[in-house]
XYZ file of C-alpha atoms in Angstrom:
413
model
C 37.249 70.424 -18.190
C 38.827 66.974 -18.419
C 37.172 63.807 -19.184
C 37.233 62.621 -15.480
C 36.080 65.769 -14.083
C 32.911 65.966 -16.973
C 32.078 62.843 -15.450
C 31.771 63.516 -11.882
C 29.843 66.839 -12.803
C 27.232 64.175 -14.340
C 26.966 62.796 -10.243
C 26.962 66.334 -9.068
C 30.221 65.147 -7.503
C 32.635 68.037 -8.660
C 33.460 69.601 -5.323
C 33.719 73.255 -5.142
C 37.242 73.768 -5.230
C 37.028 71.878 -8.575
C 33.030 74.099 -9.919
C 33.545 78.029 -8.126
C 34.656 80.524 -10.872
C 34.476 84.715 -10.919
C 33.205 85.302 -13.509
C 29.513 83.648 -15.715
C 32.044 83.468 -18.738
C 34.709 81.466 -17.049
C 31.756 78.392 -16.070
C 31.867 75.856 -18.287
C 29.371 74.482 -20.597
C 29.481 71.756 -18.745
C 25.944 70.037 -20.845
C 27.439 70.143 -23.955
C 30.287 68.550 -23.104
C 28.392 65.983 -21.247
C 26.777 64.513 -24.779
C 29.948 62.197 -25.081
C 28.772 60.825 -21.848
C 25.266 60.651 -22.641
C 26.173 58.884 -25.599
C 28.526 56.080 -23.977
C 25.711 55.466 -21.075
C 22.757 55.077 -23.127
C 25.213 52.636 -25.062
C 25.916 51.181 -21.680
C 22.292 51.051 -20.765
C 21.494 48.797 -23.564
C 23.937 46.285 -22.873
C 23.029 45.954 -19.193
C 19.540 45.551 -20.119
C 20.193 43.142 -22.771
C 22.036 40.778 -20.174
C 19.395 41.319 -17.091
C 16.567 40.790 -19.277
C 17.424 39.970 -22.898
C 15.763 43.049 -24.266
C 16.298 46.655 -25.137
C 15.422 49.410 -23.233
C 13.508 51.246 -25.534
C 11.900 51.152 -29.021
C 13.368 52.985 -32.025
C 9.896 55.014 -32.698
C 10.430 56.059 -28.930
C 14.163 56.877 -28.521
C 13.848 59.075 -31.784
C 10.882 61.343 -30.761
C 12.578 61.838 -27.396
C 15.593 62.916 -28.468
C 13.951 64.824 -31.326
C 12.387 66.667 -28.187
C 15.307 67.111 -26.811
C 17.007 68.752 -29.639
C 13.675 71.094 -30.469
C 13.937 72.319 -26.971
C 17.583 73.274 -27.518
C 16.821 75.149 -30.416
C 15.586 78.373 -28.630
C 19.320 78.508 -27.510
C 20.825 78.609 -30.481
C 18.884 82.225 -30.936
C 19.103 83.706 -27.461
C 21.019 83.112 -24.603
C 19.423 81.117 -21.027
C 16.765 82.893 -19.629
C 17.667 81.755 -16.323
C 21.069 83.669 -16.626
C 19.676 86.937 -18.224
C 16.859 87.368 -15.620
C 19.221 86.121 -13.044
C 21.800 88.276 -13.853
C 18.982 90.989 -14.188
C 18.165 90.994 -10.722
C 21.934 90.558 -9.218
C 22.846 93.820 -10.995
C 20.325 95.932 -9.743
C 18.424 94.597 -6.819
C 21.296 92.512 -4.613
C 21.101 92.952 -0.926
C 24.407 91.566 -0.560
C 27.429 89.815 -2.010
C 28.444 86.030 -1.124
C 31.644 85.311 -1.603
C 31.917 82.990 -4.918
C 34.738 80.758 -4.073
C 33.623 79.978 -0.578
C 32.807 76.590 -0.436
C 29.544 77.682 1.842
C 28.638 79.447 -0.835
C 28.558 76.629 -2.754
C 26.969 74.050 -0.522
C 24.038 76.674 -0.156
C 23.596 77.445 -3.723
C 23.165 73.309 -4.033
C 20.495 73.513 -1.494
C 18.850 76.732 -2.935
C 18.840 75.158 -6.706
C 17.464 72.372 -6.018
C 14.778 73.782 -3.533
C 13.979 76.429 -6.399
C 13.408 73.176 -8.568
C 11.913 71.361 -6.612
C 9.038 74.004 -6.129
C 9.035 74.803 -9.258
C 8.657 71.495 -10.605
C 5.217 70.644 -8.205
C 3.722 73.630 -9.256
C 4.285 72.512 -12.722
C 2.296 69.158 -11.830
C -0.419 71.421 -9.817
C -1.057 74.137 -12.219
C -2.640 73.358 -15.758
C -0.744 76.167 -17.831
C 2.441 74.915 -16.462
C 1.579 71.310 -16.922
C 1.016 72.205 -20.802
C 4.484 72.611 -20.988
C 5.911 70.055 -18.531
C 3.930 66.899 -19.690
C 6.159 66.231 -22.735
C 9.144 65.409 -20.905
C 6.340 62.545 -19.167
C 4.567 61.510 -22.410
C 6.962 58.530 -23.400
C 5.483 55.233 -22.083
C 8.733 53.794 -22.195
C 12.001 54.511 -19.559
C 15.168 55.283 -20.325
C 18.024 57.657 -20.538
C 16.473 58.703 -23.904
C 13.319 59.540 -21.849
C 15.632 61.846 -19.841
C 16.334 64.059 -22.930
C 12.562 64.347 -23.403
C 11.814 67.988 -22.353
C 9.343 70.969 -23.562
C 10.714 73.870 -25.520
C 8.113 75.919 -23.490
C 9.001 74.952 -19.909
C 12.349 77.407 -19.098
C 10.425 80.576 -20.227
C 8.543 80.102 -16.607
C 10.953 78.059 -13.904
C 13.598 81.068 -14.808
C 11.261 83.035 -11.766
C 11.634 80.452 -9.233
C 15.757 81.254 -8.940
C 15.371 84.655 -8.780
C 15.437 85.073 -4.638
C 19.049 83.537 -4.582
C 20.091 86.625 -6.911
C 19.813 88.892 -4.320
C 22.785 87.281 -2.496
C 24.535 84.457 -4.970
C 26.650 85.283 -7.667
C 25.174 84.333 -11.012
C 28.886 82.616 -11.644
C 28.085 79.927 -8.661
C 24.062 79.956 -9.834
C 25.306 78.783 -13.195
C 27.750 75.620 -12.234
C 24.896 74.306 -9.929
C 21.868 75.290 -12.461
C 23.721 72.619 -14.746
C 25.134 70.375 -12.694
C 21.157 69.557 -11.234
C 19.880 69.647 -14.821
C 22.957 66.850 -15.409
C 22.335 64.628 -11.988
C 18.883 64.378 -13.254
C 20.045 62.486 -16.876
C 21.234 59.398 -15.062
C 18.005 58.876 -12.812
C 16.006 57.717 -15.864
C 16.970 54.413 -16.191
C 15.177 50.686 -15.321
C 18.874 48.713 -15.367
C 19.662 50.220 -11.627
C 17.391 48.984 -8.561
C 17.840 50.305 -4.970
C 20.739 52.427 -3.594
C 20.741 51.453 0.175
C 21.285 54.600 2.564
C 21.339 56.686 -0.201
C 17.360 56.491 -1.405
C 17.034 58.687 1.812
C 19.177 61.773 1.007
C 19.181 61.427 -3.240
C 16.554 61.193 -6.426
C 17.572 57.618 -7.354
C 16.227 55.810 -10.358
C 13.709 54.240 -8.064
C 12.033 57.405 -6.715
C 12.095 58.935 -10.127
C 10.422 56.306 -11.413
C 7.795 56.777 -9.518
C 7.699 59.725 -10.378
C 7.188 58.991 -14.281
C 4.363 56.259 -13.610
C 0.660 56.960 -14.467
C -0.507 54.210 -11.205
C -2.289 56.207 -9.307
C -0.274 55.870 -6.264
C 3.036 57.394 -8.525
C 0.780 60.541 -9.688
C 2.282 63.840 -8.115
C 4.706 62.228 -5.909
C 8.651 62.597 -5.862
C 9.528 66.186 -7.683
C 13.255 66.670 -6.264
C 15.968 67.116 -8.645
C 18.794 65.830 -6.649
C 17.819 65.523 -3.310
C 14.665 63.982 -2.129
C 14.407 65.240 1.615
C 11.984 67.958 0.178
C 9.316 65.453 -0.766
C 10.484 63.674 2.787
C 9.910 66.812 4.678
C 6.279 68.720 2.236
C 4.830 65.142 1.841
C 5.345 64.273 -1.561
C 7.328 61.121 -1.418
C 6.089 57.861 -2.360
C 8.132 54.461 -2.381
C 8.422 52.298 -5.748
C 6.075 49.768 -4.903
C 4.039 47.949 -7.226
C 5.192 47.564 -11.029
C 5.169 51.095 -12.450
C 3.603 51.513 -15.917
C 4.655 54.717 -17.677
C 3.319 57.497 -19.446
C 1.085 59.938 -19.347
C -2.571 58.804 -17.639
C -4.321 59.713 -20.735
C -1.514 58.756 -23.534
C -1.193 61.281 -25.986
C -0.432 58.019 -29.193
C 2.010 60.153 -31.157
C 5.842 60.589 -32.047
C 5.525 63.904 -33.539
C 7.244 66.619 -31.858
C 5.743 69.491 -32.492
C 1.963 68.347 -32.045
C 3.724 66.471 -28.238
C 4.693 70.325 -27.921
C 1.361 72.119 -28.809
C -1.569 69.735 -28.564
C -1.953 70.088 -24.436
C -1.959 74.037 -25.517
C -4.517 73.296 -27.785
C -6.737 71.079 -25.274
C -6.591 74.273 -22.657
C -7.641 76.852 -25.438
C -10.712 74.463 -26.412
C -11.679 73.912 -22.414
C -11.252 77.315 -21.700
C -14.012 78.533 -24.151
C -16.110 75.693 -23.375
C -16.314 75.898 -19.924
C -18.728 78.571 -19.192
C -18.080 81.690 -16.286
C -15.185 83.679 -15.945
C -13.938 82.516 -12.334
C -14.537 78.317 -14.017
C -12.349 79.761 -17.498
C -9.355 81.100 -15.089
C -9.692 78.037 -12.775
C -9.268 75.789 -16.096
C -5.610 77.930 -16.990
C -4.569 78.176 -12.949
C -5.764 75.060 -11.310
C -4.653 71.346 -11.716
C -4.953 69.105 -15.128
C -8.097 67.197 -13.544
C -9.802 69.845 -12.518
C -13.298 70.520 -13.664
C -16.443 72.631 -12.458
C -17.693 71.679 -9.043
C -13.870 69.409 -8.045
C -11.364 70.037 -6.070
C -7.840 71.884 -6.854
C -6.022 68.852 -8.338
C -9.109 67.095 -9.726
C -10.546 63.667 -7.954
C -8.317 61.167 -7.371
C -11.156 57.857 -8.288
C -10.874 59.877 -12.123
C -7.470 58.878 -12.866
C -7.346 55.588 -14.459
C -6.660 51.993 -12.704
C -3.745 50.680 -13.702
C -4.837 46.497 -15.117
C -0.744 45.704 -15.925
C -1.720 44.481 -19.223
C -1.820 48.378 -20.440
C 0.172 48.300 -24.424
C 2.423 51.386 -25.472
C 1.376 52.992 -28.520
C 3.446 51.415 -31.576
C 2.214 51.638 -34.765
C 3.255 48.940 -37.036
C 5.706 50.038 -39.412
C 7.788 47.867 -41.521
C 11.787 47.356 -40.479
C 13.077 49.456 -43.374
C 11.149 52.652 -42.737
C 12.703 52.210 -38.787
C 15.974 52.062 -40.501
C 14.905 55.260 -42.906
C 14.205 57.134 -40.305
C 17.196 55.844 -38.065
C 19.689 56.803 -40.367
C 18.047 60.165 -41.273
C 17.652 61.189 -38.168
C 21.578 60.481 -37.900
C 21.964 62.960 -40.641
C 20.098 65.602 -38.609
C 22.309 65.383 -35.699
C 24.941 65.912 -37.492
C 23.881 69.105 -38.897
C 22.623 69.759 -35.146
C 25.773 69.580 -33.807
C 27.718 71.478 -36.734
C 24.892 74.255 -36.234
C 26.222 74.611 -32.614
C 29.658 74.523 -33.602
C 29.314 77.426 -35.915
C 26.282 79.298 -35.472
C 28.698 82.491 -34.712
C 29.889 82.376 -38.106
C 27.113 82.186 -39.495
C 24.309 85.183 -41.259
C 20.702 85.152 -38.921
C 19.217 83.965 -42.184
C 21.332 80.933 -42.518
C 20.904 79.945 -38.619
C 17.042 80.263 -39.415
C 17.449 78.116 -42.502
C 18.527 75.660 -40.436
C 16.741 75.688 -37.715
C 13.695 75.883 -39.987
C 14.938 72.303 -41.797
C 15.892 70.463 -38.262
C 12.507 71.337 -37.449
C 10.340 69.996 -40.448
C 12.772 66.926 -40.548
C 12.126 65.894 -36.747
C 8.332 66.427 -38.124
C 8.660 64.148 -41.128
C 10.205 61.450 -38.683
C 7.352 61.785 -36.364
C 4.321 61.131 -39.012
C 6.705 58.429 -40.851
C 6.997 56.338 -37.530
C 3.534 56.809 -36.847
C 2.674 55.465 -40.829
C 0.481 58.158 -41.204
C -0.782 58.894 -44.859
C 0.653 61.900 -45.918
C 4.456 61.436 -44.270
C 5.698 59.812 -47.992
C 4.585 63.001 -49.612
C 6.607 65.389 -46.512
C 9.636 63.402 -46.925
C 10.145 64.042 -50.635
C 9.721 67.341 -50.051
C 12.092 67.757 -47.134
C 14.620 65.629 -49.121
C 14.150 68.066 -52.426
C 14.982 70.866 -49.766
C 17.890 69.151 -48.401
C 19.444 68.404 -51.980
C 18.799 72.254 -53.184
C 20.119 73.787 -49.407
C 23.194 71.307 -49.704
C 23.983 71.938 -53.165
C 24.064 76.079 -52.056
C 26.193 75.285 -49.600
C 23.944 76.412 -46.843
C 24.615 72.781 -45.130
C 27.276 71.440 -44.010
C 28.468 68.076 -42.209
C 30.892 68.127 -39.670
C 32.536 65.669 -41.479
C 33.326 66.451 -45.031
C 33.940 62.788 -46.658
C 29.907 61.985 -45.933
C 28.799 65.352 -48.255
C 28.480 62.899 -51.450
C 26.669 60.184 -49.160
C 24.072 62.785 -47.374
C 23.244 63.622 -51.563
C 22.878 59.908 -52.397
């Protein structure tokens, strides 16, 4: 796809004469060749902010441990192909009622519609169901907003909203399934930002900025309110919409205080596992897995709304203090890791099963080590060395490699 075209298909503005293929192996990848653009707009983002307001967007401590998120939940990927696809694909195959044609632009206008339904009730029952929340509170869990916050997401999530597409595969080619499954994962990147206010006419029909930052707030009039993906006219028409109206404060409503990945990933697992045990009776243990985060014994479904929190304004994002060169450690280490990120992607069919897990195994305690560094904890000094002894004896055996070959004596130094 060309530059200009990549770029509309971030807007969801590729019409379908431009997005219908045959085939699942003719669609385009069009995410991963979106990162240029994600690149150049959280660039952008920055700029406008520093002229409106004459700050950043974000912290470094932040923007690292959501893109570390981001590229933990890719990992999966590099192992075994989209979920979505195989089950989809799955259930076309062998249980299709009938055949759409794929280059019909109907086809394509309805597949839009049934997407972002799909996502849409997929995406409230993650908010309404405590198992499903587990997963789907990481991508909330920054108290900050921006386009980093947008490549927040859960390495769990996907191996449950695959279900919630699998009615359209009974009549919609997986080919035209697979343009729009990306294009609303895409629209959704460019939502999560502060720098762009109201959109006139448009906050009626679309998920703007404004409604999804609702959305992300922890006031209790922003909790469980706006879940479209592109379109907002199913919160309009099941009740779910709410306005921006007062100052939203981000987050989660009972911040989580931590940058490392993998405990963002597994703690809320961890929480369920201790509440089911403690909470005694078999119907009050299931209720604790199937019904809302608030819940308890003797409240409703979705928990009382006088428990959440009042928001005071004066609320203070967790930042450790941690002196300006260990930011810039971790800055220009974490650098170094997407760089061997992106190679891994690059080549990964090249490569032995044992080397990919090498790999995958080092991206993984690295994004770790970042985590506890930023957060100053005690034993992160002791973790680094160690990674950095791994890195030197992995590199040296040639299992590494940097996309670009002149910084291989620099990643040693």
């Amino acid at each position: 796809t060309a530059p200009g075209q990549q770029l509309r298909a971030l807007f969801y503005a590729l019409p379908p004469g431009e997005s219908s293929f045959r085939t699942v192996e003719e669609v385009p990848d069009y995410v991963e060749k979106s990162i240029p653009f994600f690149i150049t707009f959280i660039g952008l983002e920055f700029a406008v902010s520093w002229i409106q307001k004459r700050k950043l967007p974000g912290r470094i401590n932040d923007g690292i441990s959501s893109l570390s998120l981001g590229i933990l939940s890719r990992l999966p990927d590099v192992l075994f192909r989209s979920i979505d696809l195989i089950s989809y694909i799955y259930v076309w195959n062998n249980y299709r009622l009938f055949e759409l044609p794929w280059d019909s632009p109907w086809t394509w206008y309805l597949t839009l519609l049934g997407v972002d339904f799909a996502y849409y009730c997929f995406h409230r029952i993650s908010h309404e169901v405590n198992i499903l929340w587990a997963a789907h509170q990481v991508h909330h869990s920054s108290e900050d907003y921006n386009l980093f916050t947008a490549l927040r997401q859960s390495v769990l999530q996907k191996y449950t909203s695959w279900m919630f597409n699998l009615p359209m595969a009974l009549f919609i080619p997986p080919s035209v399934f697979a343009v729009h499954l990306q294009f609303n994962l895409l629209y959704q990147f460019w939502i999560h930002t502060e720098v762009i206010t109201k959109l006139g006419p448009l906050e009626w029909i679309l998920n703007t900025p404004s409604h999804h930052r609702v959305h992300h707030g922890r006031n209790p009039y922003c909790i469980d309110k706006n879940y479209g993906g592109t379109l907002i006219i199913w919160d309009r028409i099941f009740g779910t919409f709410e306005a921006e109206d007062a100052k939203v404060v981000y987050g989660l409503t009972h911040p989580v205080n931590s940058f490392d990945p993998i405990m963002l990933q597994l703690r809320p697992l961890a929480h369920i596992w201790n509440m089911f045990w403690a909470t005694p009776g078999f119907c009050n243990k299931l209720s604790v897995i199937f019904k809302g985060p608030g819940w308890g014994p003797g409240k409703p479904r979705l928990g009382l709304p006088e428990e959440i929190p009042v928001i005071t304004g004066k609320e203070v994002p967790f930042n450790p203090h941690v002196p300006a060169y260990l930011n810039c450690y971790a800055f220009v280490h974490f650098a170094v890791i997407v760089d061997l990120y992106t190679e891994l992607l690059a080549s990964m069919t090249m490569l032995s099963q044992a080397t990919v897990l090498l790999r995958i195994g080092f991206i993984i305690l690295s994004l770790a080590s970042f985590g506890l560094l930023m957060e100053n904890k005690s034993k992160a000094g002791i973790l680094e060395i160690i990674r950095c002894l791994v890195f030197i004896g992995v590199f040296k055996l040639g299992y590494f490699r940097s996309q670009f070959s002149f910084l291989g004596y620099a990643y040693e130094v």
